mmCIF file of N, CA and C in Angstrom:
data_model
loop_
_atom_site.group_PDB
_atom_site.id
_atom_site.type_symbol
_atom_site.label_atom_id
_atom_site.label_comp_id
_atom_site.label_asym_id
_atom_site.label_seq_id
_atom_site.Cartn_x
_atom_site.Cartn_y
_atom_site.Cartn_z
ATOM 1 N N MET C 1 82.889 79.707 89.887
ATOM 2 C CA MET C 1 83.067 81.074 89.435
ATOM 3 C C MET C 1 81.849 81.941 89.801
ATOM 4 N N HIS C 2 82.473 83.265 89.988
ATOM 5 C CA HIS C 2 81.466 84.153 90.346
ATOM 6 C C HIS C 2 81.787 85.442 89.605
ATOM 7 N N ALA C 3 80.860 86.234 89.131
ATOM 8 C CA ALA C 3 81.012 87.590 88.579
ATOM 9 C C ALA C 3 80.287 88.508 89.568
ATOM 10 N N CYS C 4 80.605 89.874 89.361
ATOM 11 C CA CYS C 4 80.079 90.853 90.279
ATOM 12 C C CYS C 4 78.546 90.841 89.680
ATOM 13 N N GLY C 5 77.630 90.862 90.521
ATOM 14 C CA GLY C 5 76.434 90.798 90.341
ATOM 15 C C GLY C 5 75.724 89.480 90.404
ATOM 16 N N SER C 6 76.608 88.386 90.681
ATOM 17 C CA SER C 6 75.770 87.287 90.816
ATOM 18 C C SER C 6 76.156 86.617 92.255
ATOM 19 N N ARG C 7 75.656 85.606 92.565
ATOM 20 C CA ARG C 7 75.674 85.187 93.918
ATOM 21 C C ARG C 7 77.231 84.950 94.330
ATOM 22 N N VAL C 8 77.549 85.484 95.381
ATOM 23 C CA VAL C 8 78.889 85.581 96.198
ATOM 24 C C VAL C 8 79.204 84.345 97.027
ATOM 25 N N ASN C 9 80.151 83.708 96.943
ATOM 26 C CA ASN C 9 80.457 82.607 97.959
ATOM 27 C C ASN C 9 81.232 83.221 99.037
ATOM 28 N N ARG C 10 80.486 83.746 100.135
ATOM 29 C CA ARG C 10 81.208 84.352 101.300
ATOM 30 C C ARG C 10 82.031 83.468 102.198
ATOM 31 N N GLY C 11 81.824 82.002 102.014
ATOM 32 C CA GLY C 11 82.529 81.300 102.732
ATOM 33 C C GLY C 11 84.012 80.931 102.365
ATOM 34 N N PHE C 12 84.395 81.360 101.139
ATOM 35 C CA PHE C 12 85.685 81.393 100.583
ATOM 36 C C PHE C 12 86.273 80.049 100.613
ATOM 37 N N ARG C 13 85.381 78.966 100.378
ATOM 38 C CA ARG C 13 85.970 77.618 100.451
ATOM 39 C C ARG C 13 87.150 77.275 99.424
ATOM 40 N N LYS C 14 87.958 76.432 99.626
ATOM 41 C CA LYS C 14 89.053 76.207 98.821
ATOM 42 C C LYS C 14 88.870 75.225 97.762
ATOM 43 N N PHE C 15 89.051 75.711 96.450
ATOM 44 C CA PHE C 15 88.787 74.722 95.428
ATOM 45 C C PHE C 15 89.902 74.828 94.418
ATOM 46 N N THR C 16 90.176 73.688 93.803
ATOM 47 C CA THR C 16 91.306 73.745 92.601
ATOM 48 C C THR C 16 91.011 74.459 91.426
ATOM 49 N N TYR C 17 91.880 75.339 91.101
ATOM 50 C CA TYR C 17 91.816 76.257 90.014
ATOM 51 C C TYR C 17 91.868 75.324 88.732
ATOM 52 N N SER C 18 91.091 75.715 87.639
ATOM 53 C CA SER C 18 91.043 74.966 86.543
ATOM 54 C C SER C 18 92.644 74.955 85.741
ATOM 55 N N LEU C 19 93.440 76.058 86.049
ATOM 56 C CA LEU C 19 94.470 76.105 85.452
ATOM 57 C C LEU C 19 95.685 75.407 86.444
ATOM 58 N N ARG C 20 95.252 74.851 87.409
ATOM 59 C CA ARG C 20 96.132 74.339 88.484
ATOM 60 C C ARG C 20 97.303 73.421 87.799
ATOM 61 N N MET C 21 96.908 72.570 86.790
ATOM 62 C CA MET C 21 98.105 71.720 86.250
ATOM 63 C C MET C 21 99.099 72.591 85.596
ATOM 64 N N ASP C 22 98.589 73.730 84.844
ATOM 65 C CA ASP C 22 99.796 74.447 84.183
ATOM 66 C C ASP C 22 100.430 75.182 85.142
ATOM 67 N N THR C 23 99.828 75.671 86.277
ATOM 68 C CA THR C 23 100.624 76.439 87.318
ATOM 69 C C THR C 23 101.770 75.541 88.000
ATOM 70 N N LYS C 24 101.383 74.178 87.946
ATOM 71 C CA LYS C 24 102.524 73.468 88.305
ATOM 72 C C LYS C 24 103.751 73.549 87.629
ATOM 73 N N LEU C 25 103.603 73.472 86.349
ATOM 74 C CA LEU C 25 104.689 73.609 85.582
ATOM 75 C C LEU C 25 105.297 74.943 85.285
ATOM 76 N N ASP C 26 104.612 76.047 85.467
ATOM 77 C CA ASP C 26 105.081 77.373 84.849
ATOM 78 C C ASP C 26 104.469 78.373 85.622
ATOM 79 N N PRO C 27 105.391 79.102 86.276
ATOM 80 C CA PRO C 27 104.958 80.540 87.178
ATOM 81 C C PRO C 27 104.461 81.353 86.278
ATOM 82 N N LEU C 28 104.530 81.551 85.028
ATOM 83 C CA LEU C 28 103.949 82.515 84.158
ATOM 84 C C LEU C 28 102.428 82.089 83.921
ATOM 85 N N ALA C 29 102.284 80.831 83.941
ATOM 86 C CA ALA C 29 100.818 80.289 83.761
ATOM 87 C C ALA C 29 100.235 80.833 85.152
ATOM 88 N N ALA C 30 100.776 80.738 86.322
ATOM 89 C CA ALA C 30 99.939 81.052 87.630
ATOM 90 C C ALA C 30 99.839 82.424 87.486
ATOM 91 N N ASP C 31 100.670 83.366 87.067
ATOM 92 C CA ASP C 31 100.756 84.725 87.022
ATOM 93 C C ASP C 31 99.556 85.229 86.004
ATOM 94 N N ARG C 32 99.264 84.538 84.960
ATOM 95 C CA ARG C 32 98.232 84.735 84.011
ATOM 96 C C ARG C 32 96.778 84.161 84.831
ATOM 97 N N ALA C 33 96.937 83.253 85.422
ATOM 98 C CA ALA C 33 95.733 82.795 86.055
ATOM 99 C C ALA C 33 95.361 83.794 87.087
ATOM 100 N N PHE C 34 96.147 84.495 87.777
ATOM 101 C CA PHE C 34 95.999 85.379 88.899
ATOM 102 C C PHE C 34 95.048 86.594 88.209
ATOM 103 N N PHE C 35 95.819 87.224 87.203
ATOM 104 C CA PHE C 35 94.910 88.239 86.326
ATOM 105 C C PHE C 35 93.693 87.794 85.889
ATOM 106 N N THR C 36 93.514 86.588 85.419
ATOM 107 C CA THR C 36 92.101 85.915 84.964
ATOM 108 C C THR C 36 91.138 86.017 86.055
ATOM 109 N N ALA C 37 91.746 85.359 87.341
ATOM 110 C CA ALA C 37 90.752 85.276 88.410
ATOM 111 C C ALA C 37 90.485 86.803 88.959
ATOM 112 N N LEU C 38 91.183 87.760 88.652
ATOM 113 C CA LEU C 38 90.818 89.255 89.036
ATOM 114 C C LEU C 38 89.826 89.555 88.193
ATOM 115 N N THR C 39 89.888 89.556 86.868
ATOM 116 C CA THR C 39 88.827 90.026 85.906
ATOM 117 C C THR C 39 87.629 89.508 85.761
ATOM 118 N N SER C 40 87.731 87.950 86.213
ATOM 119 C CA SER C 40 86.457 87.421 86.323
ATOM 120 C C SER C 40 85.742 87.340 87.657
ATOM 121 N N ALA C 41 86.456 88.021 88.817
ATOM 122 C CA ALA C 41 86.023 87.915 89.931
ATOM 123 C C ALA C 41 85.857 86.518 90.685
ATOM 124 N N ASN C 42 86.843 85.788 90.343
ATOM 125 C CA ASN C 42 86.944 84.262 90.830
ATOM 126 C C ASN C 42 87.474 84.230 92.033
ATOM 127 N N VAL C 43 87.028 84.278 93.132
ATOM 128 C CA VAL C 43 87.457 84.305 94.524
ATOM 129 C C VAL C 43 87.863 82.967 94.821
ATOM 130 N N ASP C 44 87.300 82.031 94.329
ATOM 131 C CA ASP C 44 87.715 80.483 94.517
ATOM 132 C C ASP C 44 89.355 80.380 93.884
ATOM 133 N N ALA C 45 89.355 80.809 92.739
ATOM 134 C CA ALA C 45 90.683 80.613 91.942
ATOM 135 C C ALA C 45 91.511 81.610 92.718
ATOM 136 N N LEU C 46 91.295 82.707 92.999
ATOM 137 C CA LEU C 46 92.233 83.700 93.866
ATOM 138 C C LEU C 46 92.390 82.786 95.240
ATOM 139 N N ASP C 47 91.750 82.173 95.899
ATOM 140 C CA ASP C 47 91.862 81.551 97.137
ATOM 141 C C ASP C 47 92.968 80.496 96.962
ATOM 142 N N SER C 48 92.750 79.723 95.793
ATOM 143 C CA SER C 48 93.840 78.588 95.480
ATOM 144 C C SER C 48 95.208 79.173 94.975
ATOM 145 N N LEU C 49 95.197 80.190 94.459
ATOM 146 C CA LEU C 49 96.495 80.694 93.909
ATOM 147 C C LEU C 49 97.277 81.527 94.888
ATOM 148 N N LEU C 50 96.657 81.922 95.939
ATOM 149 C CA LEU C 50 97.375 82.714 96.770
ATOM 150 C C LEU C 50 97.695 82.220 98.340
ATOM 151 N N VAL C 51 99.010 82.400 98.722
ATOM 152 C CA VAL C 51 99.337 81.802 100.069
ATOM 153 C C VAL C 51 98.502 82.460 100.987
ATOM 154 N N ASP C 52 98.222 81.904 102.260
ATOM 155 C CA ASP C 52 97.325 82.445 103.219
ATOM 156 C C ASP C 52 97.956 83.868 103.897
ATOM 157 N N ASP C 53 99.299 84.013 103.941
ATOM 158 C CA ASP C 53 99.969 85.229 104.262
ATOM 159 C C ASP C 53 100.262 86.215 103.294
ATOM 160 N N PHE C 54 99.599 85.909 101.818
ATOM 161 C CA PHE C 54 99.854 86.989 100.823
ATOM 162 C C PHE C 54 99.647 88.454 101.109
ATOM 163 N N VAL C 55 100.496 89.203 100.501
ATOM 164 C CA VAL C 55 100.226 90.444 100.600
ATOM 165 C C VAL C 55 100.540 91.088 99.387
ATOM 166 N N LEU C 56 99.740 92.150 99.080
ATOM 167 C CA LEU C 56 99.439 92.946 97.852
ATOM 168 C C LEU C 56 99.861 94.265 98.186
ATOM 169 N N ILE C 57 100.923 94.946 97.652
ATOM 170 C CA ILE C 57 101.019 96.347 97.875
ATOM 171 C C ILE C 57 100.153 97.174 96.677
ATOM 172 N N ASP C 58 99.266 97.965 97.003
ATOM 173 C CA ASP C 58 98.259 98.403 96.052
ATOM 174 C C ASP C 58 98.862 99.391 95.216
ATOM 175 N N VAL C 59 98.525 99.284 93.784
ATOM 176 C CA VAL C 59 99.028 100.296 92.880
ATOM 177 C C VAL C 59 98.812 101.624 92.888
ATOM 178 N N LEU C 60 97.802 102.001 93.508
ATOM 179 C CA LEU C 60 97.351 103.432 93.461
ATOM 180 C C LEU C 60 97.662 104.106 94.977
ATOM 181 N N SER C 61 97.604 103.367 96.078
ATOM 182 C CA SER C 61 97.802 103.918 97.270
ATOM 183 C C SER C 61 99.092 103.664 98.006
ATOM 184 N N GLY C 62 99.510 102.426 97.532
ATOM 185 C CA GLY C 62 100.616 101.919 98.343
ATOM 186 C C GLY C 62 100.347 101.240 99.604
ATOM 187 N N SER C 63 99.193 101.027 99.949
ATOM 188 C CA SER C 63 98.811 100.345 101.219
ATOM 189 C C SER C 63 98.829 98.657 100.930
ATOM 190 N N GLU C 64 98.984 97.904 102.183
ATOM 191 C CA GLU C 64 99.177 96.658 102.322
ATOM 192 C C GLU C 64 97.713 96.154 102.216
ATOM 193 N N ILE C 65 97.498 95.119 101.363
ATOM 194 C CA ILE C 65 96.212 94.419 101.234
ATOM 195 C C ILE C 65 96.627 93.028 101.449
ATOM 196 N N THR C 66 95.902 92.158 102.213
ATOM 197 C CA THR C 66 96.073 90.993 102.828
ATOM 198 C C THR C 66 95.201 90.121 101.756
ATOM 199 N N LYS C 67 95.361 88.600 102.029
ATOM 200 C CA LYS C 67 94.481 87.896 101.058
ATOM 201 C C LYS C 67 93.087 88.005 101.616
ATOM 202 N N PRO C 68 92.820 88.010 102.740
ATOM 203 C CA PRO C 68 91.249 88.144 103.045
ATOM 204 C C PRO C 68 90.718 89.481 102.622
ATOM 205 N N MET C 69 91.555 90.482 102.704
ATOM 206 C CA MET C 69 91.117 91.695 102.246
ATOM 207 C C MET C 69 90.859 91.813 100.706
ATOM 208 N N LEU C 70 91.801 91.210 99.838
ATOM 209 C CA LEU C 70 91.514 91.058 98.597
ATOM 210 C C LEU C 70 90.359 90.267 98.277
ATOM 211 N N LEU C 71 90.171 89.163 98.813
ATOM 212 C CA LEU C 71 89.011 88.211 98.430
ATOM 213 C C LEU C 71 87.734 88.684 98.834
ATOM 214 N N ALA C 72 87.734 89.580 100.010
ATOM 215 C CA ALA C 72 86.497 90.223 100.268
ATOM 216 C C ALA C 72 86.052 91.296 99.291
ATOM 217 N N ALA C 73 87.184 92.201 98.806
ATOM 218 C CA ALA C 73 87.102 93.382 97.937
ATOM 219 C C ALA C 73 86.477 92.831 96.547
ATOM 220 N N ILE C 74 87.117 91.774 96.040
ATOM 221 C CA ILE C 74 86.703 91.218 94.944
ATOM 222 C C ILE C 74 85.361 90.529 95.027
ATOM 223 N N GLY C 75 85.312 89.703 96.178
ATOM 224 C CA GLY C 75 83.959 88.697 96.190
ATOM 225 C C GLY C 75 82.710 89.784 96.454
ATOM 226 N N SER C 76 82.942 91.055 96.944
ATOM 227 C CA SER C 76 81.850 92.062 97.283
ATOM 228 C C SER C 76 81.471 93.015 96.015
ATOM 229 N N CYS C 77 82.455 92.824 95.072
ATOM 230 C CA CYS C 77 82.339 93.883 93.881
ATOM 231 C C CYS C 77 82.938 95.236 94.264
ATOM 232 N N GLN C 78 83.477 95.470 95.367
ATOM 233 C CA GLN C 78 84.041 96.617 95.778
ATOM 234 C C GLN C 78 85.055 97.223 94.841
ATOM 235 N N VAL C 79 86.041 96.033 94.288
ATOM 236 C CA VAL C 79 86.912 96.229 93.495
ATOM 237 C C VAL C 79 86.527 95.510 92.265
ATOM 238 N N LYS C 80 86.562 96.176 91.021
ATOM 239 C CA LYS C 80 86.037 95.306 89.894
ATOM 240 C C LYS C 80 87.023 95.660 88.631
ATOM 241 N N PHE C 81 87.592 94.646 88.128
ATOM 242 C CA PHE C 81 88.515 94.729 87.067
ATOM 243 C C PHE C 81 87.818 94.318 85.810
ATOM 244 N N ASP C 82 87.685 95.272 84.819
ATOM 245 C CA ASP C 82 87.109 94.953 83.562
ATOM 246 C C ASP C 82 88.274 94.219 82.511
ATOM 247 N N THR C 83 89.146 95.028 82.561
ATOM 248 C CA THR C 83 90.353 94.237 81.900
ATOM 249 C C THR C 83 91.637 94.563 82.558
ATOM 250 N N ILE C 84 92.701 93.675 82.498
ATOM 251 C CA ILE C 84 93.921 93.607 82.927
ATOM 252 C C ILE C 84 94.721 93.022 81.616
ATOM 253 N N GLU C 85 95.377 93.835 80.975
ATOM 254 C CA GLU C 85 96.057 93.556 79.762
ATOM 255 C C GLU C 85 97.727 93.566 80.109
ATOM 256 N N VAL C 86 98.202 92.421 80.120
ATOM 257 C CA VAL C 86 99.464 92.090 80.459
ATOM 258 C C VAL C 86 100.418 92.713 79.070
ATOM 259 N N VAL C 87 101.295 93.611 79.052
ATOM 260 C CA VAL C 87 101.739 94.342 77.973
ATOM 261 C C VAL C 87 103.009 93.487 77.730
ATOM 262 N N GLU C 88 103.675 93.273 79.034
ATOM 263 C CA GLU C 88 104.973 92.607 78.890
ATOM 264 C C GLU C 88 105.228 91.961 80.170
ATOM 265 N N SER C 89 105.960 90.715 80.154
ATOM 266 C CA SER C 89 106.471 90.050 81.292
ATOM 267 C C SER C 89 107.654 89.204 81.150
ATOM 268 N N ARG C 90 108.434 89.020 82.191
ATOM 269 C CA ARG C 90 109.653 88.209 82.116
ATOM 270 C C ARG C 90 109.466 87.544 83.562
ATOM 271 N N MET C 91 110.184 86.329 83.520
ATOM 272 C CA MET C 91 110.326 85.538 84.750
ATOM 273 C C MET C 91 111.813 85.044 84.879
ATOM 274 N N ARG C 92 112.167 85.128 86.270
ATOM 275 C CA ARG C 92 113.162 84.527 86.800
ATOM 276 C C ARG C 92 113.094 83.375 87.845
ATOM 277 N N VAL C 93 113.918 82.338 87.855
ATOM 278 C CA VAL C 93 113.553 81.217 88.808
ATOM 279 C C VAL C 93 114.725 81.022 89.499
ATOM 280 N N TYR C 94 114.769 80.925 90.947
ATOM 281 C CA TYR C 94 115.785 80.755 91.626
ATOM 282 C C TYR C 94 115.490 79.384 92.474
ATOM 283 N N ALA C 95 116.635 78.634 92.651
ATOM 284 C CA ALA C 95 116.537 77.424 93.539
ATOM 285 C C ALA C 95 115.459 76.612 93.000
ATOM 286 N N ALA C 96 114.945 76.643 91.760
ATOM 287 C CA ALA C 96 113.725 75.863 91.268
ATOM 288 C C ALA C 96 112.458 75.842 92.263
ATOM 289 N N ASN C 97 112.534 76.666 93.240
ATOM 290 C CA ASN C 97 111.095 76.724 93.927
ATOM 291 C C ASN C 97 110.908 78.082 94.221
ATOM 292 N N THR C 98 111.399 79.241 93.826
ATOM 293 C CA THR C 98 110.863 80.541 93.818
ATOM 294 C C THR C 98 110.994 81.062 92.537
ATOM 295 N N ALA C 99 110.024 81.896 92.077
ATOM 296 C CA ALA C 99 110.077 82.701 90.738
ATOM 297 C C ALA C 99 109.704 84.197 91.032
ATOM 298 N N VAL C 100 110.367 85.104 90.255
ATOM 299 C CA VAL C 100 109.932 86.746 90.218
ATOM 300 C C VAL C 100 109.612 86.794 89.074
ATOM 301 N N VAL C 101 108.246 87.313 88.854
ATOM 302 C CA VAL C 101 107.591 87.677 87.554
ATOM 303 C C VAL C 101 107.635 89.183 87.520
ATOM 304 N N THR C 102 108.117 89.950 86.554
ATOM 305 C CA THR C 102 108.067 91.445 86.562
ATOM 306 C C THR C 102 107.303 91.628 85.152
ATOM 307 N N GLY C 103 106.706 92.704 85.052
ATOM 308 C CA GLY C 103 105.820 93.239 84.000
ATOM 309 C C GLY C 103 105.253 94.280 84.046
ATOM 310 N N ARG C 104 104.473 94.842 82.839
ATOM 311 C CA ARG C 104 103.837 95.792 82.706
ATOM 312 C C ARG C 104 102.219 95.650 82.434
ATOM 313 N N THR C 105 101.108 96.186 82.935
ATOM 314 C CA THR C 105 99.774 96.174 82.627
ATOM 315 C C THR C 105 99.195 97.183 82.223
ATOM 316 N N GLU C 106 97.957 97.271 81.612
ATOM 317 C CA GLU C 106 97.248 98.338 81.518
ATOM 318 C C GLU C 106 95.782 97.870 82.109
ATOM 319 N N MET C 107 95.281 98.589 83.092
ATOM 320 C CA MET C 107 94.053 98.178 83.746
ATOM 321 C C MET C 107 93.048 99.133 83.707
ATOM 322 N N ARG C 108 91.765 98.384 83.640
ATOM 323 C CA ARG C 108 90.685 99.102 83.581
ATOM 324 C C ARG C 108 89.659 98.549 84.581
ATOM 325 N N GLY C 109 88.727 99.542 85.287
ATOM 326 C CA GLY C 109 87.857 98.745 86.081
ATOM 327 C C GLY C 109 87.257 99.667 87.212
ATOM 328 N N ARG C 110 87.043 99.580 88.294
ATOM 329 C CA ARG C 110 86.520 100.569 89.318
ATOM 330 C C ARG C 110 86.903 100.047 90.687
ATOM 331 N N VAL C 111 86.817 101.147 91.450
ATOM 332 C CA VAL C 111 87.141 100.841 93.031
ATOM 333 C C VAL C 111 85.788 101.633 93.680
ATOM 334 N N GLY C 112 84.800 100.762 94.048
ATOM 335 C CA GLY C 112 83.725 101.487 94.667
ATOM 336 C C GLY C 112 82.878 102.003 93.386
ATOM 337 N N GLU C 113 82.801 103.293 93.373
ATOM 338 C CA GLU C 113 82.101 103.957 92.248
ATOM 339 C C GLU C 113 83.099 104.696 91.467
ATOM 340 N N VAL C 114 84.223 104.924 91.835
ATOM 341 C CA VAL C 114 85.339 105.478 91.051
ATOM 342 C C VAL C 114 86.107 104.691 90.147
ATOM 343 N N ALA C 115 86.153 105.288 88.663
ATOM 344 C CA ALA C 115 86.762 104.565 87.679
ATOM 345 C C ALA C 115 88.233 104.287 87.752
ATOM 346 N N LEU C 116 88.780 103.210 87.579
ATOM 347 C CA LEU C 116 90.143 102.909 87.472
ATOM 348 C C LEU C 116 90.615 102.681 86.054
ATOM 349 N N MET C 117 91.669 103.493 85.647
ATOM 350 C CA MET C 117 92.197 103.188 84.327
ATOM 351 C C MET C 117 93.784 103.775 84.697
ATOM 352 N N THR C 118 94.675 102.629 84.594
ATOM 353 C CA THR C 118 96.026 102.877 84.851
ATOM 354 C C THR C 118 96.920 101.870 84.330
ATOM 355 N N SER C 119 97.935 102.566 84.025
ATOM 356 C CA SER C 119 99.290 101.609 83.598
ATOM 357 C C SER C 119 100.147 101.351 84.700
ATOM 358 N N SER C 120 100.744 100.083 84.909
ATOM 359 C CA SER C 120 101.540 99.787 85.935
ATOM 360 C C SER C 120 102.414 98.932 85.736
ATOM 361 N N ARG C 121 103.733 99.010 86.347
ATOM 362 C CA ARG C 121 104.630 98.031 86.471
ATOM 363 C C ARG C 121 104.483 97.178 87.724
ATOM 364 N N TYR C 122 104.747 95.781 87.576
ATOM 365 C CA TYR C 122 104.288 94.940 88.662
ATOM 366 C C TYR C 122 105.483 93.947 88.855
ATOM 367 N N THR C 123 105.668 93.543 90.089
ATOM 368 C CA THR C 123 106.461 92.293 90.745
ATOM 369 C C THR C 123 105.456 91.420 91.306
ATOM 370 N N HIS C 124 105.847 90.174 91.001
ATOM 371 C CA HIS C 124 105.096 89.087 91.864
ATOM 372 C C HIS C 124 106.071 87.970 92.073
ATOM 373 N N VAL C 125 106.097 87.479 93.300
ATOM 374 C CA VAL C 125 106.763 86.462 93.692
ATOM 375 C C VAL C 125 105.963 85.230 94.149
ATOM 376 N N PHE C 126 106.582 84.193 93.282
ATOM 377 C CA PHE C 126 105.784 82.843 93.439
ATOM 378 C C PHE C 126 106.739 81.814 94.182
ATOM 379 N N VAL C 127 106.237 81.138 94.858
ATOM 380 C CA VAL C 127 106.879 79.877 95.374
ATOM 381 C C VAL C 127 106.310 78.721 94.907
ATOM 382 N N LEU C 128 107.084 77.449 94.940
ATOM 383 C CA LEU C 128 106.421 76.223 94.596
ATOM 384 C C LEU C 128 106.130 75.481 95.868
ATOM 385 N N GLN C 129 104.753 75.231 96.102
ATOM 386 C CA GLN C 129 104.222 74.697 97.214
ATOM 387 C C GLN C 129 103.151 73.718 96.997
ATOM 388 N N ASP C 130 103.615 72.486 97.564
ATOM 389 C CA ASP C 130 102.592 71.312 97.394
ATOM 390 C C ASP C 130 102.404 70.867 95.795
ATOM 391 N N GLY C 131 103.578 71.153 95.225
ATOM 392 C CA GLY C 131 103.539 70.796 93.676
ATOM 393 C C GLY C 131 102.888 71.954 92.851
ATOM 394 N N ALA C 132 102.609 73.198 93.151
ATOM 395 C CA ALA C 132 102.016 74.212 92.411
ATOM 396 C C ALA C 132 102.596 75.383 92.709
ATOM 397 N N TRP C 133 102.590 76.608 91.674
ATOM 398 C CA TRP C 133 103.289 77.787 91.977
ATOM 399 C C TRP C 133 102.109 78.614 92.502
ATOM 400 N N VAL C 134 102.376 79.170 93.581
ATOM 401 C CA VAL C 134 101.578 80.001 94.323
ATOM 402 C C VAL C 134 102.097 81.503 94.476
ATOM 403 N N LEU C 135 101.075 82.447 94.636
ATOM 404 C CA LEU C 135 101.526 84.069 94.735
ATOM 405 C C LEU C 135 101.751 84.256 96.257
ATOM 406 N N VAL C 136 102.908 84.697 96.642
ATOM 407 C CA VAL C 136 103.324 84.960 97.938
ATOM 408 C C VAL C 136 103.058 86.677 98.190
ATOM 409 N N SER C 137 103.583 87.460 97.097
ATOM 410 C CA SER C 137 103.508 88.915 97.222
ATOM 411 C C SER C 137 103.198 89.385 95.747
ATOM 412 N N ALA C 138 102.814 90.595 95.792
ATOM 413 C CA ALA C 138 102.547 91.240 94.714
ATOM 414 C C ALA C 138 102.701 92.917 95.040
ATOM 415 N N GLN C 139 103.360 93.485 94.213
ATOM 416 C CA GLN C 139 103.527 94.999 94.150
ATOM 417 C C GLN C 139 103.189 95.653 92.770
ATOM 418 N N GLY C 140 102.449 96.558 92.895
ATOM 419 C CA GLY C 140 102.206 97.328 91.561
ATOM 420 C C GLY C 140 102.704 98.837 91.746
ATOM 421 N N THR C 141 103.213 99.494 90.714
ATOM 422 C CA THR C 141 103.793 100.674 90.723
ATOM 423 C C THR C 141 103.055 101.567 89.569
ATOM 424 N N GLN C 142 102.231 102.538 89.754
ATOM 425 C CA GLN C 142 101.651 103.240 88.856
ATOM 426 C C GLN C 142 102.561 103.857 87.837
ATOM 427 N N ILE C 143 102.519 103.780 86.526
ATOM 428 C CA ILE C 143 103.245 104.514 85.678
ATOM 429 C C ILE C 143 102.637 105.892 85.226
ATOM 430 N N ARG C 144 103.199 106.937 85.481
ATOM 431 C CA ARG C 144 102.578 108.114 85.168
ATOM 432 C C ARG C 144 103.086 108.682 83.848
#
C-alpha cells in the first residue's frame, strides 16, 4: 500500500487485495474496497479490483478515465481523496455474475492544487471474474 508522499510503485504490479475474499462473496464489499483503495491511494488494490478495460466517467467533468489513467493519477498524487463517505448504497444482481451498485457519496480531496468537495450519485457495474467481483465501469454525477 502507498499513500501520497511515500514511495510510489510505478510498475503497477498485480497483487491480491486484502479484502479479496470478501469481494468474492459480496459486490458491496468490492464497492467499499474500491473507495478504500481510493482514499488510501492504494494502486495495487485498485489494480486488482478493476478490469483492464475499466472506464470511469468523471464526476466533475464527465470525461472518460481509463484504468491506466486512474492508476497514474492516484499513484502520482495528482488526485488525492481525503475522505469518501458512502451515504447510501443499494445493489442489484443479475444472472449471478453481474451486479449494479448505486449510491450517494460525500467526497473531499484535491485534484492537483484545486480542492475537491462534492456530493455525488454513482453507478458501479461489477462482474464476477475468476471467482471475485471486479469493477467494470463507474459513473459519478455531481449533486448540486
